[in-house]
Amino acid sequence: VQHHLPPNVLLMDAGTHRLPGLLGAVRLFHALPESLEERDFPPLSSMNHVRTNLPRPSNELLGREGDIEALSELLGLGVRVVSLTGAPGLGRSNLLRAFAWKVREAYRPDGGVWYVSAGRAGNATKFVARAGEALDHPLVLGKSTSHSVRQVGRALAARRRVRVLIDGFVNDRETIDVLATWLEQAPKARLVVVASSRLGLPGEVVYQLDPLPVEDHGPATALLRDRVKTLHGDVELDDEDVLALV
């Protein structure tokens, strides 16, 4: 369609939406004159317009109540960027989603809480596209990455007290610079990022997730029993089995 439009008309991808009278979701586009390229439009009033795109946590989070409270406190103190680090397999992604689910109502009146899955994005261009889609903010097609970065930044600024939770972030310089630009454009936005190490952003605090303590009948052993039961429903671990595994 874009190739058949006049040269002064832009096409913006508005994402998929559920509309009254139609089965399933359909992909919508904005067609607008080039003079309105820098204007930000409100989200479409469709059946799936909400102030969050959070996935409901699939598993109960065991033993991480203190970590959830710590993340809440950091954002409450005005920390702009929390980098959630730690060894792979500790459950950082699960913690991020559980934290987001807990605080979603608190930020609903403002900019909401939004979840961006950055895993395997590969580069800054794909990451920005995923962020735009997650935020339900259409990007002008055929434009440069820097243009899309600024467009998402303006959308974040318009939402003011918005919380963006980024999972599986890849620590490369170009993508980190994208976050720096957004923080500059949107001073009230707050980011929580699952990252492999410190990002080096202004106002950043690193929160390192530690392993759960191994103790009899503690959260670590309860988590192990729960995962074994999920994978092998007919297997029951006694205390000796658990201690042998850990």
PDB file of C-alpha atoms in Angstrom:
ATOM      1  CA  VAL A   1       0.000   0.000   0.000  1.00  0.00           C
ATOM      2  CA  GLN A   2       2.778   2.437   0.906  1.00  0.00           C
ATOM      3  CA  HIS A   3       4.219   2.302  -2.613  1.00  0.00           C
ATOM      4  CA  HIS A   4       0.885   3.442  -4.081  1.00  0.00           C
ATOM      5  CA  LEU A   5       0.507   6.522  -1.861  1.00  0.00           C
ATOM      6  CA  PRO A   6       1.357  10.056  -3.034  1.00  0.00           C
ATOM      7  CA  PRO A   7       4.902  11.153  -2.066  1.00  0.00           C
ATOM      8  CA  ASN A   8       3.664  13.570   0.620  1.00  0.00           C
ATOM      9  CA  VAL A   9       1.530  10.974   2.438  1.00  0.00           C
ATOM     10  CA  LEU A  10       2.927   8.840   5.272  1.00  0.00           C
ATOM     11  CA  LEU A  11       1.735   5.465   6.466  1.00  0.00           C
ATOM     12  CA  MET A  12       1.867   4.677  10.186  1.00  0.00           C
ATOM     13  CA  ASP A  13       1.408   1.180  11.555  1.00  0.00           C
ATOM     14  CA  ALA A  14      -1.221   1.379  14.326  1.00  0.00           C
ATOM     15  CA  GLY A  15      -0.841  -2.265  15.363  1.00  0.00           C
ATOM     16  CA  THR A  16      -3.498  -4.939  15.739  1.00  0.00           C
ATOM     17  CA  HIS A  17      -6.868  -4.125  17.308  1.00  0.00           C
ATOM     18  CA  ARG A  18     -10.153  -5.813  18.085  1.00  0.00           C
ATOM     19  CA  LEU A  19     -13.091  -3.869  16.649  1.00  0.00           C
ATOM     20  CA  PRO A  20     -16.837  -4.209  17.277  1.00  0.00           C
ATOM     21  CA  GLY A  21     -18.548  -6.454  14.746  1.00  0.00           C
ATOM     22  CA  LEU A  22     -15.354  -8.145  13.552  1.00  0.00           C
ATOM     23  CA  LEU A  23     -14.009 -11.511  14.609  1.00  0.00           C
ATOM     24  CA  GLY A  24     -10.411 -11.551  15.763  1.00  0.00           C
ATOM     25  CA  ALA A  25      -7.879  -8.746  15.533  1.00  0.00           C
ATOM     26  CA  VAL A  26      -7.122  -6.667  12.453  1.00  0.00           C
ATOM     27  CA  ARG A  27      -4.058  -4.588  11.635  1.00  0.00           C
ATOM     28  CA  LEU A  28      -4.765  -0.874  11.210  1.00  0.00           C
ATOM     29  CA  PHE A  29      -2.760   1.934   9.616  1.00  0.00           C
ATOM     30  CA  HIS A  30      -2.870   5.732   9.746  1.00  0.00           C
ATOM     31  CA  ALA A  31      -2.514   7.611   6.456  1.00  0.00           C
ATOM     32  CA  LEU A  32      -1.618  11.250   7.067  1.00  0.00           C
ATOM     33  CA  PRO A  33       0.071  14.180   5.322  1.00  0.00           C
ATOM     34  CA  GLU A  34       3.786  14.640   5.805  1.00  0.00           C
ATOM     35  CA  SER A  35       3.156  17.951   7.590  1.00  0.00           C
ATOM     36  CA  LEU A  36       1.748  15.982  10.556  1.00  0.00           C
ATOM     37  CA  GLU A  37       4.746  13.673  10.829  1.00  0.00           C
ATOM     38  CA  GLU A  38       5.875  15.041  14.189  1.00  0.00           C
ATOM     39  CA  ARG A  39       2.401  15.093  15.744  1.00  0.00           C
ATOM     40  CA  ASP A  40       1.545  12.456  18.365  1.00  0.00           C
ATOM     41  CA  PHE A  41      -1.972  11.103  18.216  1.00  0.00           C
ATOM     42  CA  PRO A  42      -3.840   9.486  21.129  1.00  0.00           C
ATOM     43  CA  PRO A  43      -4.150   5.681  21.125  1.00  0.00           C
ATOM     44  CA  LEU A  44      -6.968   4.276  19.056  1.00  0.00           C
ATOM     45  CA  SER A  45     -10.194   3.726  20.956  1.00  0.00           C
ATOM     46  CA  SER A  46     -10.521   0.025  20.211  1.00  0.00           C
ATOM     47  CA  MET A  47     -11.720  -2.878  22.319  1.00  0.00           C
ATOM     48  CA  ASN A  48      -8.192  -3.748  23.392  1.00  0.00           C
ATOM     49  CA  HIS A  49      -7.132  -0.247  24.495  1.00  0.00           C
ATOM     50  CA  VAL A  50      -5.831  -0.494  28.050  1.00  0.00           C
ATOM     51  CA  ARG A  51      -3.059   1.223  29.959  1.00  0.00           C
ATOM     52  CA  THR A  52      -0.947  -1.887  30.107  1.00  0.00           C
ATOM     53  CA  ASN A  53       0.020  -4.825  27.966  1.00  0.00           C
ATOM     54  CA  LEU A  54       1.269  -6.931  30.876  1.00  0.00           C
ATOM     55  CA  PRO A  55       1.159 -10.697  30.588  1.00  0.00           C
ATOM     56  CA  ARG A  56      -0.367 -12.345  33.624  1.00  0.00           C
ATOM     57  CA  PRO A  57       2.388 -14.214  35.529  1.00  0.00           C
ATOM     58  CA  SER A  58       2.190 -17.885  34.573  1.00  0.00           C
ATOM     59  CA  ASN A  59       3.705 -19.224  37.794  1.00  0.00           C
ATOM     60  CA  GLU A  60       3.508 -18.285  41.440  1.00  0.00           C
ATOM     61  CA  LEU A  61       6.656 -16.440  42.452  1.00  0.00           C
ATOM     62  CA  LEU A  62       8.108 -18.096  45.543  1.00  0.00           C
ATOM     63  CA  GLY A  63      10.514 -16.421  47.933  1.00  0.00           C
ATOM     64  CA  ARG A  64      10.846 -13.127  46.053  1.00  0.00           C
ATOM     65  CA  GLU A  65       8.478 -10.921  48.047  1.00  0.00           C
ATOM     66  CA  GLY A  66      11.421  -8.939  49.437  1.00  0.00           C
ATOM     67  CA  ASP A  67      12.803  -8.336  45.945  1.00  0.00           C
ATOM     68  CA  ILE A  68       9.425  -7.051  44.738  1.00  0.00           C
ATOM     69  CA  GLU A  69       9.259  -4.654  47.687  1.00  0.00           C
ATOM     70  CA  ALA A  70      12.817  -3.488  46.998  1.00  0.00           C
ATOM     71  CA  LEU A  71      12.029  -2.700  43.355  1.00  0.00           C
ATOM     72  CA  SER A  72       8.886  -0.833  44.402  1.00  0.00           C
ATOM     73  CA  GLU A  73      10.880   1.183  46.918  1.00  0.00           C
ATOM     74  CA  LEU A  74      13.555   2.116  44.383  1.00  0.00           C
ATOM     75  CA  LEU A  75      10.997   3.486  41.942  1.00  0.00           C
ATOM     76  CA  GLY A  76       9.169   5.188  44.805  1.00  0.00           C
ATOM     77  CA  LEU A  77      12.384   6.986  45.715  1.00  0.00           C
ATOM     78  CA  GLY A  78      12.595   8.395  42.203  1.00  0.00           C
ATOM     79  CA  VAL A  79      15.229   6.096  40.691  1.00  0.00           C
ATOM     80  CA  ARG A  80      14.951   6.510  36.931  1.00  0.00           C
ATOM     81  CA  VAL A  81      16.557   3.252  35.808  1.00  0.00           C
ATOM     82  CA  VAL A  82      16.795  -0.028  37.690  1.00  0.00           C
ATOM     83  CA  SER A  83      18.998  -2.627  36.030  1.00  0.00           C
ATOM     84  CA  LEU A  84      17.993  -6.075  37.231  1.00  0.00           C
ATOM     85  CA  THR A  85      21.103  -8.241  37.006  1.00  0.00           C
ATOM     86  CA  GLY A  86      22.097 -11.692  38.208  1.00  0.00           C
ATOM     87  CA  ALA A  87      23.107 -15.104  36.964  1.00  0.00           C
ATOM     88  CA  PRO A  88      20.946 -16.742  34.267  1.00  0.00           C
ATOM     89  CA  GLY A  89      18.263 -19.039  35.644  1.00  0.00           C
ATOM     90  CA  LEU A  90      17.545 -17.099  38.844  1.00  0.00           C
ATOM     91  CA  GLY A  91      14.146 -15.975  37.610  1.00  0.00           C
ATOM     92  CA  ARG A  92      14.754 -12.334  36.702  1.00  0.00           C
ATOM     93  CA  SER A  93      12.096 -12.402  33.982  1.00  0.00           C
ATOM     94  CA  ASN A  94       9.556 -13.984  36.322  1.00  0.00           C
ATOM     95  CA  LEU A  95      10.386 -11.393  38.974  1.00  0.00           C
ATOM     96  CA  LEU A  96       9.968  -8.562  36.469  1.00  0.00           C
ATOM     97  CA  ARG A  97       6.518  -9.773  35.420  1.00  0.00           C
ATOM     98  CA  ALA A  98       5.398 -10.410  39.007  1.00  0.00           C
ATOM     99  CA  PHE A  99       6.576  -6.942  40.052  1.00  0.00           C
ATOM    100  CA  ALA A 100       4.795  -5.345  37.103  1.00  0.00           C
ATOM    101  CA  TRP A 101       1.575  -7.178  37.869  1.00  0.00           C
ATOM    102  CA  LYS A 102       1.657  -5.985  41.473  1.00  0.00           C
ATOM    103  CA  VAL A 103       2.118  -2.284  40.665  1.00  0.00           C
ATOM    104  CA  ARG A 104      -0.042  -2.110  37.532  1.00  0.00           C
ATOM    105  CA  GLU A 105      -3.057  -0.536  39.269  1.00  0.00           C
ATOM    106  CA  ALA A 106      -0.984   2.159  40.971  1.00  0.00           C
ATOM    107  CA  TYR A 107       0.119   3.620  37.628  1.00  0.00           C
ATOM    108  CA  ARG A 108      -3.055   2.988  35.630  1.00  0.00           C
ATOM    109  CA  PRO A 109      -4.398   6.567  36.135  1.00  0.00           C
ATOM    110  CA  ASP A 110      -1.211   7.971  34.563  1.00  0.00           C
ATOM    111  CA  GLY A 111       0.947   6.436  31.878  1.00  0.00           C
ATOM    112  CA  GLY A 112       0.460   2.833  32.901  1.00  0.00           C
ATOM    113  CA  VAL A 113       2.928  -0.054  33.074  1.00  0.00           C
ATOM    114  CA  TRP A 114       4.206  -1.525  29.823  1.00  0.00           C
ATOM    115  CA  TYR A 115       6.181  -4.693  29.138  1.00  0.00           C
ATOM    116  CA  VAL A 116       8.721  -4.863  26.298  1.00  0.00           C
ATOM    117  CA  SER A 117      10.207  -8.228  25.367  1.00  0.00           C
ATOM    118  CA  ALA A 118      13.601  -7.361  23.892  1.00  0.00           C
ATOM    119  CA  GLY A 119      14.930 -10.919  23.718  1.00  0.00           C
ATOM    120  CA  ARG A 120      16.701 -11.669  20.448  1.00  0.00           C
ATOM    121  CA  ALA A 121      15.801  -8.279  19.001  1.00  0.00           C
ATOM    122  CA  GLY A 122      19.275  -8.302  17.469  1.00  0.00           C
ATOM    123  CA  ASN A 123      19.779  -4.572  16.980  1.00  0.00           C
ATOM    124  CA  ALA A 124      18.502  -1.145  17.963  1.00  0.00           C
ATOM    125  CA  THR A 125      16.121  -0.903  14.997  1.00  0.00           C
ATOM    126  CA  LYS A 126      14.241  -4.067  15.938  1.00  0.00           C
ATOM    127  CA  PHE A 127      14.269  -3.131  19.620  1.00  0.00           C
ATOM    128  CA  VAL A 128      12.653   0.256  18.915  1.00  0.00           C
ATOM    129  CA  ALA A 129      10.042  -1.426  16.724  1.00  0.00           C
ATOM    130  CA  ARG A 130       9.204  -3.853  19.545  1.00  0.00           C
ATOM    131  CA  ALA A 131       8.962  -0.993  22.015  1.00  0.00           C
ATOM    132  CA  GLY A 132       6.614   0.940  19.746  1.00  0.00           C
ATOM    133  CA  GLU A 133       4.396  -2.105  19.306  1.00  0.00           C
ATOM    134  CA  ALA A 134       4.397  -2.857  23.047  1.00  0.00           C
ATOM    135  CA  LEU A 135       3.436   0.735  23.847  1.00  0.00           C
ATOM    136  CA  ASP A 136       0.638   0.567  21.268  1.00  0.00           C
ATOM    137  CA  HIS A 137       2.223   3.550  19.531  1.00  0.00           C
ATOM    138  CA  PRO A 138       2.318   3.444  15.706  1.00  0.00           C
ATOM    139  CA  LEU A 139       5.635   4.267  14.055  1.00  0.00           C
ATOM    140  CA  VAL A 140       6.001   6.008  10.709  1.00  0.00           C
ATOM    141  CA  LEU A 141       7.037   3.349   8.218  1.00  0.00           C
ATOM    142  CA  GLY A 142      10.130   3.741   6.093  1.00  0.00           C
ATOM    143  CA  LYS A 143      11.868   6.210   8.424  1.00  0.00           C
ATOM    144  CA  SER A 144      15.319   5.976  10.013  1.00  0.00           C
ATOM    145  CA  THR A 145      15.979   4.331  13.361  1.00  0.00           C
ATOM    146  CA  SER A 146      16.807   7.698  14.952  1.00  0.00           C
ATOM    147  CA  HIS A 147      13.445   9.057  13.792  1.00  0.00           C
ATOM    148  CA  SER A 148      11.633   6.076  15.343  1.00  0.00           C
ATOM    149  CA  VAL A 149      13.633   6.485  18.570  1.00  0.00           C
ATOM    150  CA  ARG A 150      12.509  10.098  18.889  1.00  0.00           C
ATOM    151  CA  GLN A 151       8.926   9.153  18.068  1.00  0.00           C
ATOM    152  CA  VAL A 152       8.806   6.581  20.880  1.00  0.00           C
ATOM    153  CA  GLY A 153      10.471   9.103  23.199  1.00  0.00           C
ATOM    154  CA  ARG A 154       7.746  11.659  22.515  1.00  0.00           C
ATOM    155  CA  ALA A 155       5.120   9.008  23.227  1.00  0.00           C
ATOM    156  CA  LEU A 156       6.760   8.245  26.575  1.00  0.00           C
ATOM    157  CA  ALA A 157       6.925  11.934  27.438  1.00  0.00           C
ATOM    158  CA  ALA A 158       3.219  12.334  26.664  1.00  0.00           C
ATOM    159  CA  ARG A 159       2.375   9.522  29.110  1.00  0.00           C
ATOM    160  CA  ARG A 160       4.322  11.265  31.897  1.00  0.00           C
ATOM    161  CA  ARG A 161       4.468   8.832  34.883  1.00  0.00           C
ATOM    162  CA  VAL A 162       4.928   5.794  32.678  1.00  0.00           C
ATOM    163  CA  ARG A 163       6.775   2.657  33.778  1.00  0.00           C
ATOM    164  CA  VAL A 164       8.477   0.597  31.069  1.00  0.00           C
ATOM    165  CA  LEU A 165       9.723  -2.885  31.960  1.00  0.00           C
ATOM    166  CA  ILE A 166      12.219  -4.306  29.486  1.00  0.00           C
ATOM    167  CA  ASP A 167      12.979  -8.019  29.514  1.00  0.00           C
ATOM    168  CA  GLY A 168      15.991  -9.659  27.885  1.00  0.00           C
ATOM    169  CA  PHE A 169      17.833  -6.428  27.089  1.00  0.00           C
ATOM    170  CA  VAL A 170      21.038  -6.805  25.074  1.00  0.00           C
ATOM    171  CA  ASN A 171      23.836  -4.576  26.377  1.00  0.00           C
ATOM    172  CA  ASP A 172      25.159  -3.129  23.153  1.00  0.00           C
ATOM    173  CA  ARG A 173      26.138   0.527  22.862  1.00  0.00           C
ATOM    174  CA  GLU A 174      23.626   1.509  20.182  1.00  0.00           C
ATOM    175  CA  THR A 175      20.644   0.075  22.072  1.00  0.00           C
ATOM    176  CA  ILE A 176      21.794   1.592  25.370  1.00  0.00           C
ATOM    177  CA  ASP A 177      21.950   4.964  23.610  1.00  0.00           C
ATOM    178  CA  VAL A 178      18.285   4.455  22.654  1.00  0.00           C
ATOM    179  CA  LEU A 179      17.373   4.232  26.354  1.00  0.00           C
ATOM    180  CA  ALA A 180      19.473   7.324  27.096  1.00  0.00           C
ATOM    181  CA  THR A 181      17.560   9.289  24.459  1.00  0.00           C
ATOM    182  CA  TRP A 182      14.207   8.200  25.895  1.00  0.00           C
ATOM    183  CA  LEU A 183      15.243   9.214  29.402  1.00  0.00           C
ATOM    184  CA  GLU A 184      16.236  12.638  28.113  1.00  0.00           C
ATOM    185  CA  GLN A 185      12.974  13.077  26.211  1.00  0.00           C
ATOM    186  CA  ALA A 186      10.712  11.709  28.953  1.00  0.00           C
ATOM    187  CA  PRO A 187      11.949  12.927  32.374  1.00  0.00           C
ATOM    188  CA  LYS A 188       9.019  11.341  34.265  1.00  0.00           C
ATOM    189  CA  ALA A 189       9.438   7.898  32.710  1.00  0.00           C
ATOM    190  CA  ARG A 190      10.974   5.094  34.774  1.00  0.00           C
ATOM    191  CA  LEU A 191      12.649   1.966  33.399  1.00  0.00           C
ATOM    192  CA  VAL A 192      13.248  -1.459  34.917  1.00  0.00           C
ATOM    193  CA  VAL A 193      15.568  -3.459  32.673  1.00  0.00           C
ATOM    194  CA  VAL A 194      16.600  -7.115  32.870  1.00  0.00           C
ATOM    195  CA  ALA A 195      20.226  -6.746  31.805  1.00  0.00           C
ATOM    196  CA  SER A 196      23.443  -8.728  32.003  1.00  0.00           C
ATOM    197  CA  SER A 197      25.361  -5.875  33.650  1.00  0.00           C
ATOM    198  CA  ARG A 198      25.297  -2.148  34.440  1.00  0.00           C
ATOM    199  CA  LEU A 199      24.131  -0.066  31.488  1.00  0.00           C
ATOM    200  CA  GLY A 200      25.968   3.134  32.398  1.00  0.00           C
ATOM    201  CA  LEU A 201      22.874   5.348  32.199  1.00  0.00           C
ATOM    202  CA  PRO A 202      22.324   8.533  34.242  1.00  0.00           C
ATOM    203  CA  GLY A 203      20.439   7.872  37.476  1.00  0.00           C
ATOM    204  CA  GLU A 204      20.852   4.109  37.158  1.00  0.00           C
ATOM    205  CA  VAL A 205      20.761   1.749  40.139  1.00  0.00           C
ATOM    206  CA  VAL A 206      21.825  -1.879  39.754  1.00  0.00           C
ATOM    207  CA  TYR A 207      19.741  -4.423  41.632  1.00  0.00           C
ATOM    208  CA  GLN A 208      21.479  -7.789  41.647  1.00  0.00           C
ATOM    209  CA  LEU A 209      19.212 -10.776  42.142  1.00  0.00           C
ATOM    210  CA  ASP A 210      20.801 -13.384  44.391  1.00  0.00           C
ATOM    211  CA  PRO A 211      19.974 -17.090  44.576  1.00  0.00           C
ATOM    212  CA  LEU A 212      17.334 -18.123  47.064  1.00  0.00           C
ATOM    213  CA  PRO A 213      18.830 -19.529  50.277  1.00  0.00           C
ATOM    214  CA  VAL A 214      18.826 -23.321  50.418  1.00  0.00           C
ATOM    215  CA  GLU A 215      17.200 -24.475  53.637  1.00  0.00           C
ATOM    216  CA  ASP A 216      14.769 -27.138  54.717  1.00  0.00           C
ATOM    217  CA  HIS A 217      11.213 -26.164  53.781  1.00  0.00           C
ATOM    218  CA  GLY A 218      12.414 -22.785  52.501  1.00  0.00           C
ATOM    219  CA  PRO A 219      11.348 -21.020  49.280  1.00  0.00           C
ATOM    220  CA  ALA A 220      14.182 -22.556  47.234  1.00  0.00           C
ATOM    221  CA  THR A 221      13.166 -26.112  48.066  1.00  0.00           C
ATOM    222  CA  ALA A 222       9.480 -25.236  47.615  1.00  0.00           C
ATOM    223  CA  LEU A 223      10.300 -23.836  44.179  1.00  0.00           C
ATOM    224  CA  LEU A 224      12.210 -26.978  43.250  1.00  0.00           C
ATOM    225  CA  ARG A 225       9.307 -29.199  44.296  1.00  0.00           C
ATOM    226  CA  ASP A 226       6.875 -27.022  42.345  1.00  0.00           C
ATOM    227  CA  ARG A 227       8.937 -27.168  39.133  1.00  0.00           C
ATOM    228  CA  VAL A 228       9.434 -30.925  39.373  1.00  0.00           C
ATOM    229  CA  LYS A 229       5.707 -31.408  39.882  1.00  0.00           C
ATOM    230  CA  THR A 230       4.970 -29.182  36.875  1.00  0.00           C
ATOM    231  CA  LEU A 231       7.295 -31.172  34.622  1.00  0.00           C
ATOM    232  CA  HIS A 232       6.662 -34.618  36.106  1.00  0.00           C
ATOM    233  CA  GLY A 233       3.277 -34.677  37.818  1.00  0.00           C
ATOM    234  CA  ASP A 234       3.736 -38.177  39.215  1.00  0.00           C
ATOM    235  CA  VAL A 235       7.078 -37.444  40.909  1.00  0.00           C
ATOM    236  CA  GLU A 236       7.155 -36.480  44.600  1.00  0.00           C
ATOM    237  CA  LEU A 237      10.415 -35.348  46.192  1.00  0.00           C
ATOM    238  CA  ASP A 238      11.104 -36.019  49.838  1.00  0.00           C
ATOM    239  CA  ASP A 239      13.558 -33.959  51.901  1.00  0.00           C
ATOM    240  CA  GLU A 240      16.503 -36.216  51.099  1.00  0.00           C
ATOM    241  CA  ASP A 241      15.817 -35.947  47.357  1.00  0.00           C
ATOM    242  CA  VAL A 242      15.688 -32.158  47.550  1.00  0.00           C
ATOM    243  CA  LEU A 243      18.939 -31.859  49.500  1.00  0.00           C
ATOM    244  CA  ALA A 244      20.656 -34.223  47.074  1.00  0.00           C
ATOM    245  CA  LEU A 245      19.562 -32.114  44.097  1.00  0.00           C
ATOM    246  CA  VAL A 246      20.548 -28.753  45.554  1.00  0.00           C
TER     247      VAL A 246
END
